[in-house]
Short mmCIF file of C-alpha atoms and ligand atoms in Angstrom, two decimals:
data_model
loop_
_atom_site.label_atom_id
_atom_site.label_comp_id
_atom_site.label_asym_id
_atom_site.label_seq_id
_atom_site.Cartn_x
_atom_site.Cartn_y
_atom_site.Cartn_z
CA MET A 1 89.34 -153.39 -3.75
CA THR A 2 86.13 -152.44 -5.58
CA PRO A 3 87.38 -151.38 -9.05
CA SER A 4 84.57 -148.69 -9.48
CA ALA A 5 85.79 -147.07 -6.17
CA LYS A 6 89.07 -146.28 -7.86
CA ASN A 7 89.15 -142.58 -8.87
CA SER A 8 85.98 -141.98 -6.79
CA LYS A 9 86.75 -138.75 -4.98
CA VAL A 10 85.49 -138.04 -1.42
CA THR A 11 86.14 -134.96 0.81
CA LEU A 12 86.07 -135.48 4.50
CA ILE A 13 85.53 -132.52 7.01
CA GLY A 14 87.27 -133.25 10.19
CA ALA A 15 90.20 -135.55 11.08
CA GLY A 16 89.07 -136.42 14.56
CA LEU A 17 88.47 -140.02 15.72
CA VAL A 18 85.74 -140.77 13.07
CA GLY A 19 87.16 -138.78 10.24
CA SER A 20 90.58 -140.36 10.50
CA LEU A 21 89.28 -143.88 10.63
CA LEU A 22 86.79 -143.32 7.70
CA ALA A 23 89.58 -141.80 5.72
CA THR A 24 91.63 -144.92 6.40
CA LEU A 25 88.73 -147.32 5.46
CA LEU A 26 87.84 -145.40 2.26
CA ALA A 27 91.49 -145.06 1.15
CA GLN A 28 91.86 -148.87 1.76
CA ARG A 29 88.91 -149.42 -0.57
CA GLY A 30 90.46 -147.43 -3.55
CA PHE A 31 88.76 -144.00 -2.88
CA GLU A 32 90.66 -140.80 -3.51
CA VAL A 33 90.40 -139.24 -0.04
CA GLU A 34 91.00 -135.64 0.91
CA VAL A 35 90.57 -134.53 4.52
CA PHE A 36 90.35 -130.98 5.95
CA GLU A 37 91.03 -130.51 9.60
CA ARG A 38 90.66 -127.20 11.51
CA ARG A 39 93.39 -127.88 13.97
CA PRO A 40 97.14 -128.13 13.29
CA ASP A 41 98.58 -131.56 12.88
CA PRO A 42 98.81 -133.11 16.33
CA ARG A 43 101.74 -135.27 15.24
CA THR A 44 103.99 -132.12 15.06
CA HIS A 45 102.12 -129.63 17.18
CA GLY A 46 101.01 -131.88 20.17
CA PHE A 47 97.48 -132.58 21.26
CA LEU A 48 95.12 -130.40 23.24
CA GLY A 49 97.94 -128.56 25.01
CA GLY A 50 99.52 -131.94 25.94
CA ARG A 51 96.69 -132.81 28.41
CA SER A 52 96.01 -136.54 28.59
CA ILE A 53 92.39 -137.10 28.03
CA ASN A 54 91.18 -140.72 27.65
CA LEU A 55 88.11 -142.59 26.56
CA ALA A 56 86.74 -146.14 26.86
CA LEU A 57 86.95 -148.37 23.77
CA ALA A 58 84.60 -151.30 23.69
CA GLU A 59 83.91 -154.20 21.29
CA ARG A 60 82.16 -152.17 18.63
CA GLY A 61 84.96 -149.80 18.30
CA LEU A 62 87.52 -152.57 18.38
CA ARG A 63 85.75 -154.40 15.64
CA ALA A 64 85.95 -151.29 13.40
CA LEU A 65 89.63 -151.01 14.15
CA ARG A 66 90.02 -154.67 13.34
CA GLN A 67 88.41 -153.87 9.93
CA ALA A 68 91.10 -151.33 9.23
CA GLY A 69 93.88 -153.68 10.49
CA LEU A 70 94.68 -151.51 13.43
CA ALA A 71 93.22 -153.26 16.52
CA ASP A 72 96.52 -154.74 17.77
CA ASN A 73 98.28 -151.40 17.42
CA VAL A 74 95.51 -149.65 19.54
CA LEU A 75 95.52 -152.49 22.07
CA ALA A 76 99.18 -152.06 22.58
CA GLN A 77 98.47 -148.43 23.85
CA ALA A 78 95.47 -149.36 26.04
CA VAL A 79 94.73 -150.16 29.63
CA MET A 80 92.25 -152.90 30.32
CA MET A 81 89.34 -152.03 32.67
CA ARG A 82 87.63 -155.11 34.20
CA GLY A 83 84.71 -153.16 35.81
CA ARG A 84 83.54 -150.27 37.80
CA MET A 85 85.27 -149.57 40.99
CA VAL A 86 82.62 -147.67 43.14
CA HIS A 87 84.01 -145.37 45.80
CA ALA A 88 81.54 -144.77 48.67
CA LEU A 89 81.65 -141.46 50.73
CA ASP A 90 83.24 -143.42 53.66
CA GLY A 91 86.20 -144.48 51.33
CA THR A 92 85.20 -148.08 50.97
CA THR A 93 85.39 -149.54 47.40
CA ASN A 94 83.65 -152.29 45.53
CA LEU A 95 84.53 -153.57 42.10
CA GLN A 96 81.48 -154.29 39.85
CA ARG A 97 82.69 -156.48 37.01
CA TYR A 98 81.50 -155.39 33.57
CA GLY A 99 81.55 -158.90 32.07
CA LEU A 100 81.62 -162.48 33.04
CA ASP A 101 85.44 -162.83 32.79
CA ASP A 102 88.58 -161.07 31.36
CA SER A 103 87.36 -161.76 27.82
CA GLU A 104 84.67 -159.18 28.52
CA VAL A 105 86.61 -155.94 29.45
CA ILE A 106 86.73 -152.46 28.09
CA ARG A 107 89.88 -150.40 27.38
CA SER A 108 91.04 -147.04 28.38
CA VAL A 109 92.78 -145.23 25.36
CA SER A 110 94.35 -141.89 25.01
CA ARG A 111 92.27 -139.64 22.66
CA GLY A 112 95.48 -138.00 21.29
CA GLY A 113 97.37 -141.22 20.95
CA LEU A 114 94.50 -142.88 19.14
CA ASN A 115 93.93 -139.86 16.84
CA ILE A 116 97.68 -139.76 15.92
CA LEU A 117 97.65 -143.58 15.23
CA LEU A 118 94.64 -143.17 12.95
CA LEU A 119 96.03 -140.15 11.04
CA ASP A 120 99.21 -142.21 10.37
CA ALA A 121 97.11 -145.10 9.16
CA ALA A 122 94.94 -142.75 6.87
CA GLU A 123 98.14 -141.33 5.34
CA ARG A 124 99.61 -144.83 4.73
CA ALA A 125 96.49 -145.90 3.02
CA GLY A 126 96.86 -143.04 0.71
CA ALA A 127 94.51 -140.24 2.18
CA LYS A 128 95.56 -136.72 1.74
CA LEU A 129 95.35 -134.86 4.97
CA HIS A 130 95.18 -130.99 5.15
CA PHE A 131 95.65 -129.33 8.59
CA ASP A 132 94.92 -125.79 9.77
CA ALA A 133 92.05 -125.97 7.22
CA ALA A 134 88.61 -125.16 8.81
CA MET A 135 85.57 -125.44 6.52
CA ALA A 136 83.81 -122.21 6.69
CA GLY A 137 81.03 -122.61 4.07
CA ALA A 138 79.82 -124.80 1.29
CA ASP A 139 78.29 -124.13 -2.15
CA PHE A 140 76.46 -127.43 -2.76
CA ALA A 141 75.21 -126.64 -6.22
CA GLY A 142 78.60 -125.43 -7.46
CA GLY A 143 80.45 -128.27 -5.73
CA THR A 144 82.89 -126.07 -3.72
CA ILE A 145 83.77 -125.54 -0.12
CA THR A 146 85.25 -122.49 1.50
CA LEU A 147 88.28 -123.07 3.78
CA ALA A 148 89.56 -120.68 6.28
CA ASN A 149 93.28 -120.33 6.59
CA PRO A 150 94.82 -119.56 10.09
CA ASP A 151 95.84 -116.05 8.80
CA GLY A 152 92.18 -115.19 8.33
CA THR A 153 92.26 -115.44 4.51
CA THR A 154 90.03 -117.98 2.83
CA ARG A 155 90.31 -120.17 -0.34
CA ASN A 156 87.80 -122.31 -2.25
CA HIS A 157 88.19 -125.93 -2.95
CA HIS A 158 86.38 -128.25 -5.30
CA ALA A 159 84.52 -130.91 -3.43
CA ASN A 160 81.73 -133.00 -4.91
CA LEU A 161 80.96 -135.61 -2.27
CA LEU A 162 81.23 -134.15 1.34
CA LEU A 163 81.37 -136.34 4.46
CA GLY A 164 80.96 -134.39 7.61
CA CYS A 165 83.09 -135.99 10.50
CA ASP A 166 83.47 -132.53 12.17
CA GLY A 167 82.00 -133.22 15.49
CA ALA A 168 79.06 -131.97 17.58
CA GLY A 169 79.44 -128.34 16.43
CA SER A 170 79.74 -129.43 12.87
CA ALA A 171 80.39 -126.61 10.25
CA LEU A 172 79.09 -128.85 7.41
CA ARG A 173 75.80 -129.41 9.38
CA ALA A 174 75.49 -125.60 9.70
CA ALA A 175 76.04 -125.21 5.94
CA MET A 176 73.61 -127.91 5.11
CA LEU A 177 71.03 -126.28 7.49
CA LYS A 178 70.99 -123.21 5.21
CA HIS A 179 69.73 -125.34 2.34
CA ALA A 180 67.39 -127.86 3.96
CA ASP A 181 65.46 -128.30 7.23
CA LEU A 182 67.29 -131.34 8.64
CA GLY A 183 64.87 -131.26 11.77
CA GLU A 184 67.73 -130.28 14.06
CA ARG A 185 67.05 -130.49 17.86
CA ILE A 186 69.72 -130.04 20.50
CA GLU A 187 68.67 -131.10 23.98
CA PRO A 188 71.05 -129.69 26.63
CA LEU A 189 71.64 -132.08 29.57
CA GLY A 190 72.03 -129.12 32.03
CA HIS A 191 75.14 -130.71 33.42
CA GLY A 192 78.69 -129.89 32.56
CA TYR A 193 82.01 -131.56 33.08
CA ARG A 194 85.50 -130.61 34.15
CA GLU A 195 88.71 -132.74 33.70
CA LEU A 196 91.15 -133.02 36.48
CA GLU A 197 94.14 -135.51 37.17
CA ILE A 198 95.38 -138.06 39.65
CA PRO A 199 99.19 -138.16 38.63
CA SER A 200 101.27 -141.29 38.89
CA PRO A 201 103.05 -141.53 42.37
CA GLY A 202 106.15 -142.31 40.21
CA SER A 203 107.87 -144.85 38.04
CA GLY A 204 104.69 -145.62 36.03
CA ARG A 205 102.90 -146.87 39.13
CA PHE A 206 99.21 -146.08 39.78
CA ALA A 207 97.62 -144.34 42.79
CA LEU A 208 94.57 -146.46 42.39
CA GLU A 209 93.74 -149.97 40.95
CA PRO A 210 94.76 -149.56 37.26
CA HIS A 211 92.37 -152.15 35.78
CA ALA A 212 89.13 -150.33 36.56
CA LEU A 213 87.03 -147.35 35.68
CA HIS A 214 86.67 -145.50 39.14
CA ILE A 215 83.54 -143.88 39.89
CA TRP A 216 82.45 -141.89 42.94
CA PRO A 217 78.56 -141.67 42.62
CA ARG A 218 76.96 -139.02 44.79
CA GLY A 219 73.34 -138.73 43.76
CA HIS A 220 72.98 -135.78 41.44
CA TYR A 221 76.54 -135.71 40.37
CA MET A 222 79.64 -137.88 40.18
CA CYS A 223 83.35 -138.28 39.48
CA ILE A 224 84.96 -140.86 37.29
CA ALA A 225 88.61 -141.72 36.59
CA LEU A 226 90.04 -143.68 33.69
CA PRO A 227 93.79 -144.96 33.85
CA ASN A 228 96.40 -143.85 31.28
CA THR A 229 99.36 -146.20 30.27
CA GLU A 230 101.80 -143.64 31.96
CA GLY A 231 100.36 -144.43 35.43
CA ASN A 232 98.14 -141.35 35.77
CA PHE A 233 94.33 -141.17 35.78
CA THR A 234 92.21 -138.63 34.02
CA VAL A 235 89.38 -137.56 36.38
CA THR A 236 86.16 -136.07 35.17
CA LEU A 237 83.66 -134.27 37.51
CA PHE A 238 80.03 -134.33 36.04
CA LEU A 239 77.92 -131.74 37.91
CA PRO A 240 74.70 -129.58 37.19
CA ALA A 241 75.60 -126.39 35.30
CA GLU A 242 73.66 -124.27 37.66
CA GLY A 243 70.91 -124.29 40.29
CA ALA A 244 71.10 -125.25 43.99
CA TYR A 245 74.46 -126.28 45.56
CA PRO A 246 76.32 -128.11 44.38
CA SER A 247 76.62 -126.88 40.67
CA PHE A 248 79.37 -125.33 38.64
CA ALA A 249 77.64 -121.98 39.14
CA THR A 250 77.85 -122.38 43.02
CA LEU A 251 81.73 -123.34 42.80
CA PRO A 252 82.82 -119.78 41.58
CA ASP A 253 86.53 -120.33 42.58
CA VAL A 254 89.02 -123.02 43.31
CA GLY A 255 88.58 -122.51 47.14
CA ALA A 256 84.92 -123.45 46.90
CA ALA A 257 85.77 -126.28 44.57
CA ARG A 258 88.31 -127.62 46.94
CA ALA A 259 85.87 -127.53 49.88
CA PHE A 260 83.37 -129.31 47.82
CA PHE A 261 85.82 -132.05 46.92
CA ASP A 262 86.97 -132.30 50.55
CA ALA A 263 83.50 -133.01 51.70
CA GLN A 264 82.33 -135.20 48.78
CA PHE A 265 85.44 -136.84 47.16
CA PRO A 266 88.01 -136.75 50.00
CA ASP A 267 89.86 -139.87 49.00
CA ALA A 268 90.14 -138.68 45.40
CA LEU A 269 91.27 -135.19 46.39
CA ALA A 270 94.10 -136.66 48.49
CA SER A 271 95.66 -137.99 45.23
CA MET A 272 95.23 -134.72 43.39
CA PRO A 273 98.21 -132.50 44.07
CA THR A 274 97.51 -130.44 41.04
CA PHE A 275 93.88 -129.91 41.80
CA ASP A 276 94.06 -126.10 42.00
CA ALA A 277 95.95 -125.73 38.72
CA ASP A 278 93.78 -128.22 36.92
CA TRP A 279 90.52 -126.60 38.10
CA ASN A 280 91.78 -123.16 37.04
CA ALA A 281 93.20 -124.24 33.67
CA HIS A 282 90.42 -126.54 32.38
CA PRO A 283 87.16 -125.05 31.13
CA VAL A 284 83.78 -126.51 31.90
CA GLY A 285 82.49 -128.61 28.98
CA GLN A 286 78.77 -128.68 28.10
CA LEU A 287 76.89 -131.77 27.42
CA ALA A 288 73.84 -132.18 24.95
CA THR A 289 72.14 -134.65 22.75
CA LEU A 290 71.74 -133.84 19.09
CA TYR A 291 68.93 -135.20 16.98
CA LEU A 292 68.44 -134.75 13.38
CA ASP A 293 65.58 -136.05 11.16
CA ARG A 294 67.97 -136.21 8.15
CA TRP A 295 71.71 -136.68 7.91
CA HIS A 296 72.10 -136.07 4.26
CA LEU A 297 71.60 -133.66 1.42
CA ASP A 298 70.73 -135.86 -1.65
CA GLY A 299 74.05 -137.30 -2.93
CA ARG A 300 76.11 -134.26 -1.98
CA ALA A 301 76.74 -134.36 1.67
CA LEU A 302 76.36 -136.63 4.62
CA LEU A 303 76.97 -136.29 8.34
CA LEU A 304 78.20 -139.02 10.62
CA GLY A 305 79.62 -139.49 14.10
CA ASP A 306 79.09 -136.65 16.58
CA ALA A 307 78.11 -134.25 13.67
CA ALA A 308 75.13 -136.34 13.12
CA HIS A 309 74.22 -137.64 16.63
CA ALA A 310 76.19 -136.27 19.50
CA ILE A 311 75.15 -137.99 22.69
CA VAL A 312 75.89 -137.69 26.36
CA PRO A 313 79.02 -139.70 27.41
CA PHE A 314 77.60 -141.89 30.19
CA HIS A 315 77.74 -145.22 28.34
CA GLY A 316 81.16 -144.58 26.97
CA GLN A 317 79.80 -145.21 23.39
CA GLY A 318 80.10 -141.97 21.34
CA MET A 319 83.38 -142.91 19.61
CA ASN A 320 82.40 -146.63 19.43
CA CYS A 321 79.16 -145.68 17.63
CA GLY A 322 80.94 -143.27 15.39
CA PHE A 323 83.41 -146.03 14.48
CA GLU A 324 80.35 -148.32 13.59
CA ASP A 325 79.11 -145.49 11.31
CA ALA A 326 82.51 -145.28 9.57
CA VAL A 327 82.44 -149.10 8.73
CA GLU A 328 78.89 -149.12 7.65
CA LEU A 329 79.49 -146.13 5.37
CA ALA A 330 82.75 -147.29 3.86
CA THR A 331 81.17 -150.65 3.20
CA LEU A 332 77.99 -149.24 1.46
CA LEU A 333 80.00 -146.58 -0.48
CA ALA A 334 82.50 -149.20 -1.72
CA ALA A 335 79.60 -151.31 -3.06
CA LEU A 336 77.83 -148.56 -4.82
CA PRO A 337 80.52 -145.76 -5.35
CA SER A 338 78.50 -144.17 -8.21
CA LYS A 339 75.20 -143.87 -6.46
CA PRO A 340 75.98 -141.72 -3.30
CA ALA A 341 72.23 -140.50 -2.90
CA ALA A 342 71.17 -144.12 -2.52
CA VAL A 343 74.12 -144.85 -0.17
CA PHE A 344 73.44 -141.84 2.09
CA ALA A 345 69.70 -142.71 2.29
CA GLU A 346 70.49 -146.37 3.03
CA PHE A 347 73.10 -145.38 5.68
CA GLU A 348 70.64 -143.07 7.42
CA ARG A 349 67.94 -145.82 7.26
CA ARG A 350 70.28 -148.31 8.81
CA ARG A 351 72.01 -146.20 11.42
CA LYS A 352 69.39 -143.70 12.64
CA PRO A 353 67.35 -146.19 14.90
CA ASP A 354 70.77 -147.23 16.50
CA ALA A 355 71.84 -143.70 17.06
CA ASP A 356 68.50 -142.86 18.72
CA ALA A 357 68.77 -145.98 20.84
CA ILE A 358 72.38 -145.28 22.14
CA ALA A 359 71.33 -141.69 22.84
CA ALA A 360 68.53 -142.91 25.05
CA MET A 361 70.62 -145.61 26.77
CA SER A 362 73.39 -142.95 27.47
CA GLN A 363 71.02 -140.62 29.18
CA ALA A 364 69.51 -143.42 31.12
CA ASN A 365 73.04 -144.71 32.26
CA TYR A 366 73.81 -141.22 33.83
CA ILE A 367 70.97 -141.67 36.28
CA GLU A 368 72.03 -145.31 36.94
CA MET A 369 75.62 -144.38 37.45
CA ARG A 370 75.32 -141.31 39.65
CA ASP A 371 72.76 -142.80 42.14
CA GLY A 372 71.64 -146.26 40.90
CA VAL A 373 74.78 -148.08 41.63
CA ALA A 374 74.14 -147.87 45.32
CA ASP A 375 70.36 -148.52 45.22
CA PRO A 376 69.29 -151.86 46.84
CA HIS A 377 66.66 -152.68 44.20
CA TYR A 378 69.29 -152.03 41.58
CA LEU A 379 71.68 -154.36 43.34
CA LEU A 380 69.07 -156.94 43.74
CA LYS A 381 68.31 -156.76 39.92
CA ARG A 382 72.07 -157.08 39.13
CA GLU A 383 72.04 -160.30 41.37
CA LEU A 384 69.07 -161.73 39.58
CA ALA A 385 70.50 -160.81 36.18
CA ALA A 386 73.72 -162.66 37.06
CA ALA A 387 71.77 -165.80 38.13
CA LEU A 388 69.75 -165.66 34.82
CA THR A 389 72.86 -165.08 32.77
CA GLU A 390 74.44 -168.15 34.35
CA ARG A 391 71.26 -170.30 33.80
CA ALA A 392 69.97 -169.02 30.44
CA PRO A 393 73.01 -167.61 28.57
CA THR A 394 71.42 -168.07 25.19
CA HIS A 395 68.46 -165.91 26.18
CA PHE A 396 69.56 -163.43 28.80
CA MET A 397 72.29 -160.84 28.54
CA SER A 398 72.48 -157.56 30.53
CA ARG A 399 72.08 -154.41 28.56
CA TYR A 400 75.59 -153.40 29.53
CA ARG A 401 77.14 -156.55 28.12
CA MET A 402 75.03 -156.30 24.91
CA VAL A 403 76.16 -152.67 24.36
CA SER A 404 79.76 -153.12 25.35
CA PHE A 405 80.71 -156.69 24.32
CA THR A 406 78.67 -157.46 21.21
CA ALA A 407 77.73 -155.68 18.07
CA ILE A 408 73.91 -156.36 18.55
CA PRO A 409 72.37 -153.25 16.98
CA TYR A 410 71.73 -150.64 19.71
CA ALA A 411 68.03 -150.59 18.86
CA THR A 412 67.75 -154.37 19.49
CA CYS A 413 69.63 -153.73 22.84
CA VAL A 414 66.81 -151.45 23.80
CA THR A 415 63.96 -153.81 23.05
CA ARG A 416 65.66 -156.79 24.56
CA GLU A 417 66.51 -154.77 27.70
CA ARG A 418 62.87 -153.68 28.09
CA ALA A 419 61.60 -157.28 27.74
CA GLN A 420 64.28 -158.53 30.28
CA ALA A 421 63.49 -155.75 32.74
CA ALA A 422 59.72 -156.47 32.68
CA LEU A 423 60.44 -160.12 33.15
CA MET A 424 62.76 -159.44 36.11
CA GLU A 425 60.26 -157.06 37.75
CA SER A 426 57.66 -159.82 37.56
CA LEU A 427 60.04 -162.28 39.05
CA LEU A 428 60.99 -159.91 41.86
CA ALA A 429 57.49 -158.80 42.81
CA GLY A 430 57.08 -159.16 46.54
CA HIS A 431 60.85 -160.25 47.14
CA ASP A 432 63.54 -158.15 48.64
CA SER A 433 66.14 -160.85 48.15
CA LEU A 434 66.71 -163.82 45.81
CA ASP A 435 66.06 -166.35 48.75
CA GLY A 436 62.40 -167.06 48.02
CA ILE A 437 62.79 -167.24 44.13
CA ASN A 438 63.17 -170.53 42.35
CA LEU A 439 66.01 -169.51 40.00
CA ASP A 440 65.69 -172.59 37.75
CA ALA A 441 62.00 -172.02 37.22
CA ALA A 442 62.86 -168.34 36.57
CA ALA A 443 65.38 -169.46 33.88
CA THR A 444 62.81 -171.71 32.24
CA ARG A 445 60.42 -168.73 32.03
CA VAL A 446 63.34 -166.63 30.52
CA ARG A 447 63.84 -169.23 27.74
CA ALA A 448 60.12 -169.50 27.08
CA GLU A 449 59.36 -165.71 27.07
CA LEU A 450 62.37 -164.11 25.48
CA PRO A 451 63.53 -164.77 21.89
CA PRO A 452 67.12 -166.19 21.78
CA LEU A 453 70.03 -163.85 21.57
CA PRO A 454 71.47 -163.36 17.95
CA GLN A 455 74.31 -165.79 17.31
CA GLY A 456 77.82 -164.41 16.71
CA ALA A 457 76.78 -160.78 17.11
P1 FAD B 1 85.41 -135.26 17.11
O1 FAD B 1 86.15 -136.26 17.99
O2 FAD B 1 84.87 -134.03 17.85
O3 FAD B 1 86.17 -134.69 15.85
C1 FAD B 1 85.83 -133.74 15.05
C2 FAD B 1 86.99 -133.12 14.30
O4 FAD B 1 86.54 -132.22 13.43
C3 FAD B 1 87.92 -132.43 15.21
O5 FAD B 1 89.27 -132.86 14.87
C4 FAD B 1 87.66 -131.05 15.01
O6 FAD B 1 88.93 -130.14 15.12
C5 FAD B 1 87.33 -131.02 13.45
N1 FAD B 1 86.58 -129.91 13.04
C6 FAD B 1 85.59 -129.18 13.73
N2 FAD B 1 85.12 -128.24 12.94
C7 FAD B 1 85.82 -128.22 11.81
C8 FAD B 1 85.77 -127.42 10.65
N3 FAD B 1 84.86 -126.40 10.51
N4 FAD B 1 86.55 -127.75 9.60
C9 FAD B 1 87.38 -128.71 9.69
N5 FAD B 1 87.47 -129.56 10.79
C10 FAD B 1 86.71 -129.34 11.82
N6 FAD B 1 83.08 -142.00 23.58
C11 FAD B 1 83.43 -143.30 23.67
O7 FAD B 1 83.33 -144.23 22.83
N7 FAD B 1 83.92 -143.65 24.99
C12 FAD B 1 84.12 -142.80 25.99
O8 FAD B 1 84.60 -143.18 27.08
C13 FAD B 1 83.72 -141.49 25.78
N8 FAD B 1 83.98 -140.56 26.81
C14 FAD B 1 83.62 -139.28 26.55
C15 FAD B 1 83.82 -138.25 27.57
C16 FAD B 1 83.45 -136.96 27.36
C17 FAD B 1 83.57 -136.00 28.50
C18 FAD B 1 82.89 -136.48 26.06
C19 FAD B 1 82.50 -135.11 25.84
C20 FAD B 1 82.75 -137.51 25.06
C21 FAD B 1 83.11 -138.82 25.29
N9 FAD B 1 83.04 -139.76 24.31
C22 FAD B 1 83.21 -141.07 24.45
C23 FAD B 1 82.36 -139.41 22.96
C24 FAD B 1 83.54 -139.23 21.92
O9 FAD B 1 84.44 -138.23 22.33
C25 FAD B 1 82.86 -138.69 20.68
O10 FAD B 1 81.82 -139.47 20.32
C26 FAD B 1 83.88 -138.86 19.47
O11 FAD B 1 85.00 -137.85 19.74
C27 FAD B 1 83.24 -138.47 18.10
O12 FAD B 1 84.27 -138.39 17.10
P2 FAD B 1 84.03 -137.40 15.88
O13 FAD B 1 85.23 -137.76 15.03
O14 FAD B 1 82.61 -137.55 15.39
O15 FAD B 1 84.18 -135.97 16.44
C1 E0Q B 2 81.66 -147.29 30.53
C2 E0Q B 2 82.94 -146.87 29.84
C3 E0Q B 2 82.50 -140.94 30.55
C4 E0Q B 2 82.13 -142.30 30.77
C5 E0Q B 2 82.67 -143.31 29.93
C6 E0Q B 2 82.32 -144.68 30.15
C7 E0Q B 2 81.30 -145.02 31.11
C8 E0Q B 2 80.93 -144.03 32.04
C9 E0Q B 2 80.03 -144.27 33.20
C10 E0Q B 2 81.31 -142.74 31.80
C11 E0Q B 2 79.64 -146.86 31.71
C12 E0Q B 2 79.57 -147.58 32.87
N1 E0Q B 2 81.05 -146.38 31.16
O1 E0Q B 2 80.52 -147.95 33.55
O2 E0Q B 2 78.45 -148.15 32.93
O3 E0Q B 2 81.41 -148.58 30.52
O4 E0Q B 2 82.92 -145.49 29.39
CL1 E0Q B 2 80.73 -141.36 32.92
#
């Protein structure tokens, strides 16, 4: 514990995934942590109406949880996913492994279960949590925030150092924007999502292969399904919000939706007995990328996680990236607790290039997921990448593996991916199979032309 962190007070807005982990990490380092969360306590009130929503946890997130001493507890509630199970329209399936072997897997975790585990950890570490306490405004000069009570009344609270973990629609960001031009830019994707369910056929069994992320790519849209420990899958349909059929606007009622699923996802629909109720009960979520030029207001307030850099979900990295943020910030703040302005500036300097990089890779992965996975040139590149990985493992690693199974900074993943892709295109020029390519000579070129991969990352 850093002695100078003792008695340093911090106020967190939002006890979601990033806020509850950051509260734990800071309390473990001796900070006096207070957290204000808009929603009621999910440990006593249930989570999101009891719906099971899950998300993919990869190496970066796991490392952050290890730092907090929580990795084993989380892994005990997770389902391993070895790869992408691609479902073609004719019902045939094909597993594309994510990594080289079972040491390179991602995990499906329950959002509610993970949040509850992190809230318990934050409290154990000494953080004070306040629920039903929505931040409604901030007086940065006076050092107070206004909190809205559920009954409509408000109260003021003293808060010197504000850390905004309040998600994509951040109230702290809105308050900061009244004082400074943070260069906010919100880029809507134009596609939305709706969550559905494939229930367990009974006794904890699974209707589909449990150890995979299922994906039904259909060109301009797709469905995915992630397993839950209870034997059910959470299904997410990603679809244009409006425009020509099919879009959410052209599926005005559950009858139209069912006809669409029957034509495009017949095998999935056959396992969805609650389709009608799910379609009607769950709203369409919107997707966007959030960019800010600045994440902080001097030494008074800092944004992190989705509040600073919300991204589209197609690489499964939003939480993972936010967890990296939490570790980076806790480390910097513990080293220099009396210099928040310097810490915030350094945090932004370190994390902004990586946040921009994962934003770009996540957008690119939507295109790759929804149509690329079936494209012959894409499959040929995958084949070549596998051959080069085997022959030059110190110099060649697919972007997916760098992002999901290492902590190589996201910005470095982008530059390496670019160099690797250019080299692969040059190796594939004039070929439509690997047959005529001398793979050992190709590997020699890889070692000569690409810098070695960082060790131990
Ligand atoms: P949030 O989780 O949104 O938490 C914000 C918290 O702040 C909430 O508890 C909220 O109630 C609270 N809050 C809001 N306003 C206030 C206020 N005014 N006062 C007080 N509290 C407030 N990421 C992955 O890593 N893997 C995945 O597979 C993945 N899949 C995804 C799928 C979808 C469809 C979507 C939309 C996202 C996905 N993500 C995934 C991204 C991930 O959900 C986010 O990156 C992550 O939840 C960000 O955490 P956060 O704590 O910053 O924000
Ligand atoms: C993962 C794991 C929502 C979502 C979450 C994900 C992934 C995808 C497609 C989606 C990316 C991939 N992916 O399979 O390449 O790895 O988290 Cl849509």
